[in-house]
Amino acid sequence: MKTLTVKTRGINTRTAATATGPDADEAGPEARSARSGGRRPAHRISRHLPFSPWLFAAPGLLVVGAFSLFPFFSTLVNAFTDRRTLIPGKFVGLANFQELIHDEMFWTGLRNSALYVVGVVPALVILPLLLAMLVQRHIPGITFFRSAFYTPVVASIVVVGLIWVWMLDDRGLINALLEAVGIGRVGFLSDQWLLLFSAMTVTVWKGLGYYMIIYLAALANVPRELHEAASVDGAGAVRRFFTVTVPAVRSTMVLVGALASVAAFKAFSEVYLMAGPSGGPAGEDTTLVMLVQRVGTGLTGRVGYASAISVVIFVVTVALMLLVLRADRKEDA
């Protein structure tokens, strides 16, 4: 066995630093320290800093707390007060919620938001799946189409909204084409229901690429053998879609339905850009989120009342999520 002499403050100490096997344990801590170059073991550092993992998570937790948790709890508190923009307000109990029941504009916003969900969600569940099956094929130039279909997702909603407003205007591109073929001009932005339907169309068009990517990931996990077996049994493309593809991606369809429901119920930008701050003719196209913006902003904004509407939106969105998940569990049973 070799020995190593370590000189510390003028004192020579003989330690078995280069010992191997069982003799290494007998060499003592001085030898192990010499072998490691004087560095402290990691487990000793962790004992002295038990909170070190929280140091790495602290920046993210601060961001979540400042921009998510604090506004959430602040909204809950303000919903039970008569707070205004420049006035702290006082506790009023359920007065804001009682006022909601008698507010016609609230029921108009709730109706439009519900119609938005009914009109948008089925399209965003089915159309992206068909689009994903189309671009999943390995053919020349398919990468270009994948990028083209995803482009609206990364485009600014303001830019997208202004482009559609220009096309749907009374003197816009679409009306010019309709007039050219003899149909005549259509008031896409002046009719109550056509305006809401036009906003739904923009939402679907912009969301197709996003949900297409989700479906592409799900379709990649569908075994090819299932389609081959169905083809051998004589199943056509339509039958394979309903008997193989849909069951295989059903959980993904539930996820897409939940995400699309929440997004549709909170629709704001599309309707605001196409209907204007007033919410269309006589405010008949106002959604709940638009009502929150209209009531709760400005120097005299009723923050307490707007917070009460926000709480209703939160409760309804959570209810939508639970309904979708419950329906999925029933199908699994």
Coordinates of N, CA, C and O in Angstrom, one line a residue, residues 222-281:
V222 N -51.2 6.3 -33.0 CA -52.2 5.3 -33.4 C -51.4 4.2 -34.2 O -50.8 4.6 -35.2
P223 N -51.5 3.0 -33.7 CA -50.7 2.0 -34.4 C -51.2 1.8 -35.9 O -52.4 1.8 -36.1
R224 N -50.3 1.7 -36.8 CA -50.7 1.5 -38.2 C -51.3 0.2 -38.4 O -52.1 0.0 -39.4
E225 N -51.0 -0.8 -37.6 CA -51.6 -2.1 -37.7 C -53.1 -2.1 -37.6 O -53.8 -3.0 -38.2
L226 N -53.6 -1.2 -36.8 CA -55.1 -1.1 -36.7 C -55.8 -0.7 -38.0 O -56.8 -1.3 -38.4
H227 N -55.2 0.2 -38.7 CA -55.7 0.6 -40.0 C -55.6 -0.5 -41.0 O -56.5 -0.7 -41.9
E228 N -54.4 -1.2 -41.0 CA -54.2 -2.3 -41.9 C -55.2 -3.4 -41.7 O -55.7 -4.0 -42.6
A229 N -55.4 -3.7 -40.4 CA -56.4 -4.8 -40.1 C -57.8 -4.4 -40.5 O -58.5 -5.3 -41.1
A230 N -58.2 -3.2 -40.3 CA -59.5 -2.7 -40.8 C -59.6 -2.7 -42.3 O -60.7 -3.1 -42.8
S231 N -58.5 -2.4 -43.0 CA -58.5 -2.5 -44.5 C -58.7 -3.9 -45.0 O -59.4 -4.1 -45.9
V232 N -58.0 -4.8 -44.3 CA -58.1 -6.2 -44.7 C -59.6 -6.7 -44.5 O -60.1 -7.5 -45.3
D233 N -60.2 -6.2 -43.4 CA -61.6 -6.6 -43.2 C -62.6 -5.9 -44.1 O -63.8 -6.1 -44.0
G234 N -62.1 -5.1 -45.0 CA -63.0 -4.4 -46.0 C -63.5 -3.1 -45.6 O -64.4 -2.5 -46.3
A235 N -63.0 -2.5 -44.5 CA -63.4 -1.2 -44.1 C -62.9 -0.1 -45.0 O -61.7 -0.1 -45.3
G236 N -63.7 0.8 -45.4 CA -63.3 2.0 -46.2 C -62.7 3.1 -45.4 O -62.6 3.0 -44.1
A237 N -62.4 4.2 -46.0 CA -61.8 5.3 -45.3 C -62.7 5.9 -44.3 O -62.3 6.2 -43.1
V238 N -64.0 6.0 -44.6 CA -65.0 6.6 -43.6 C -65.1 5.7 -42.4 O -65.2 6.1 -41.3
R239 N -65.3 4.4 -42.7 CA -65.5 3.5 -41.6 C -64.2 3.4 -40.7 O -64.4 3.3 -39.5
R240 N -63.0 3.4 -41.3 CA -61.8 3.4 -40.5 C -61.7 4.6 -39.6 O -61.2 4.6 -38.5
F241 N -62.2 5.7 -40.2 CA -62.2 7.0 -39.4 C -63.0 6.8 -38.1 O -62.6 7.2 -37.0
F242 N -64.2 6.3 -38.2 CA -65.1 6.2 -37.1 C -64.8 5.0 -36.2 O -65.1 5.0 -35.0
T243 N -64.2 3.9 -36.7 CA -63.9 2.7 -35.9 C -62.5 2.6 -35.4 O -62.3 1.9 -34.4
V244 N -61.6 3.3 -36.0 CA -60.2 3.3 -35.6 C -59.7 4.6 -35.1 O -59.2 4.7 -34.0
T245 N -59.8 5.6 -36.0 CA -59.2 6.9 -35.6 C -59.9 7.6 -34.4 O -59.2 8.0 -33.5
V246 N -61.2 7.7 -34.5 CA -61.9 8.4 -33.4 C -61.7 7.7 -32.1 O -61.4 8.4 -31.1
P247 N -61.9 6.4 -31.9 CA -61.6 5.8 -30.6 C -60.2 6.0 -30.1 O -60.0 6.1 -28.9
A248 N -59.3 6.0 -31.1 CA -57.9 6.1 -30.6 C -57.5 7.5 -30.1 O -56.6 7.7 -29.3
V249 N -58.2 8.5 -30.6 CA -57.9 9.9 -30.2 C -59.0 10.5 -29.4 O -59.1 11.7 -29.3
R250 N -59.9 9.7 -28.8 CA -61.0 10.2 -28.1 C -60.6 11.1 -26.9 O -61.2 12.1 -26.6
S251 N -59.6 10.6 -26.2 CA -59.1 11.4 -25.0 C -58.6 12.8 -25.5 O -58.7 13.8 -24.8
T252 N -57.9 12.8 -26.7 CA -57.4 14.1 -27.2 C -58.6 15.0 -27.6 O -58.6 16.2 -27.4
M253 N -59.7 14.4 -28.1 CA -60.8 15.1 -28.5 C -61.5 15.8 -27.3 O -62.0 16.9 -27.3
V254 N -61.5 15.0 -26.2 CA -62.0 15.6 -24.9 C -61.1 16.8 -24.4 O -61.7 17.8 -24.0
L255 N -59.8 16.6 -24.5 CA -58.9 17.7 -24.2 C -59.2 19.0 -25.0 O -59.3 20.1 -24.5
V256 N -59.3 18.7 -26.4 CA -59.5 19.9 -27.3 C -60.9 20.5 -27.0 O -61.0 21.7 -27.0
G257 N -61.9 19.7 -26.7 CA -63.2 20.2 -26.4 C -63.2 21.1 -25.1 O -63.8 22.1 -25.1
A258 N -62.4 20.6 -24.1 CA -62.3 21.4 -22.9 C -61.6 22.7 -23.1 O -62.1 23.8 -22.7
L259 N -60.5 22.7 -23.8 CA -59.7 23.9 -24.1 C -60.5 24.9 -24.9 O -60.6 26.1 -24.7
A260 N -61.2 24.3 -26.0 CA -62.0 25.2 -26.9 C -63.2 25.8 -26.2 O -63.6 26.9 -26.4
S261 N -63.8 25.1 -25.2 CA -65.0 25.6 -24.5 C -64.6 26.8 -23.6 O -65.3 27.8 -23.6
V262 N -63.5 26.6 -22.9 CA -63.0 27.7 -22.1 C -62.6 28.9 -22.9 O -63.0 30.1 -22.6
A263 N -61.9 28.7 -24.0 CA -61.5 29.8 -24.8 C -62.7 30.5 -25.5 O -62.7 31.8 -25.6
A264 N -63.7 29.7 -25.9 CA -64.8 30.3 -26.6 C -65.7 31.1 -25.6 O -66.2 32.2 -26.0
F265 N -65.8 30.6 -24.4 CA -66.7 31.3 -23.4 C -66.0 32.7 -23.0 O -66.7 33.6 -22.6
K266 N -64.7 32.7 -23.1 CA -64.0 34.0 -22.8 C -63.7 34.8 -24.0 O -62.7 35.6 -23.9
A267 N -64.4 34.6 -25.1 CA -64.0 35.3 -26.3 C -64.2 36.8 -26.1 O -65.2 37.3 -25.5
F268 N -63.2 37.6 -26.6 CA -63.2 39.0 -26.5 C -62.7 39.7 -27.7 O -63.4 40.5 -28.3
S269 N -61.5 39.4 -28.1 CA -60.8 40.2 -29.1 C -61.6 40.2 -30.4 O -61.7 41.2 -31.1
E270 N -62.0 39.0 -30.9 CA -62.7 38.9 -32.2 C -63.9 39.8 -32.2 O -64.2 40.5 -33.1
V271 N -64.8 39.6 -31.2 CA -66.0 40.4 -31.1 C -65.8 41.9 -30.9 O -66.4 42.7 -31.6
Y272 N -64.8 42.2 -30.1 CA -64.5 43.6 -29.9 C -64.0 44.3 -31.1 O -64.4 45.4 -31.4
L273 N -63.1 43.6 -31.9 CA -62.6 44.2 -33.1 C -63.6 44.3 -34.2 O -63.6 45.3 -35.0
M274 N -64.6 43.4 -34.3 CA -65.5 43.4 -35.4 C -66.8 44.1 -35.0 O -67.4 44.7 -35.9
A275 N -67.2 44.1 -33.7 CA -68.4 44.8 -33.3 C -68.1 46.2 -32.7 O -69.0 47.0 -32.6
G276 N -66.9 46.5 -32.3 CA -66.6 47.8 -31.7 C -66.8 47.7 -30.2 O -67.4 46.8 -29.7
P277 N -66.4 48.8 -29.5 CA -66.6 48.8 -28.1 C -68.0 48.8 -27.6 O -68.3 48.3 -26.5
S278 N -69.0 49.2 -28.5 CA -70.4 49.2 -28.1 C -71.0 47.8 -28.2 O -72.1 47.6 -27.7
G279 N -70.3 46.8 -28.8 CA -70.8 45.5 -28.9 C -71.8 45.3 -30.0 O -72.8 44.5 -29.8
G280 N -71.7 45.9 -31.1 CA -72.6 45.7 -32.2 C -73.8 46.6 -32.1 O -73.9 47.5 -31.3
P281 N -74.8 46.3 -33.0 CA -76.1 47.1 -32.9 C -76.8 47.0 -31.6 O -77.2 46.0 -31.1

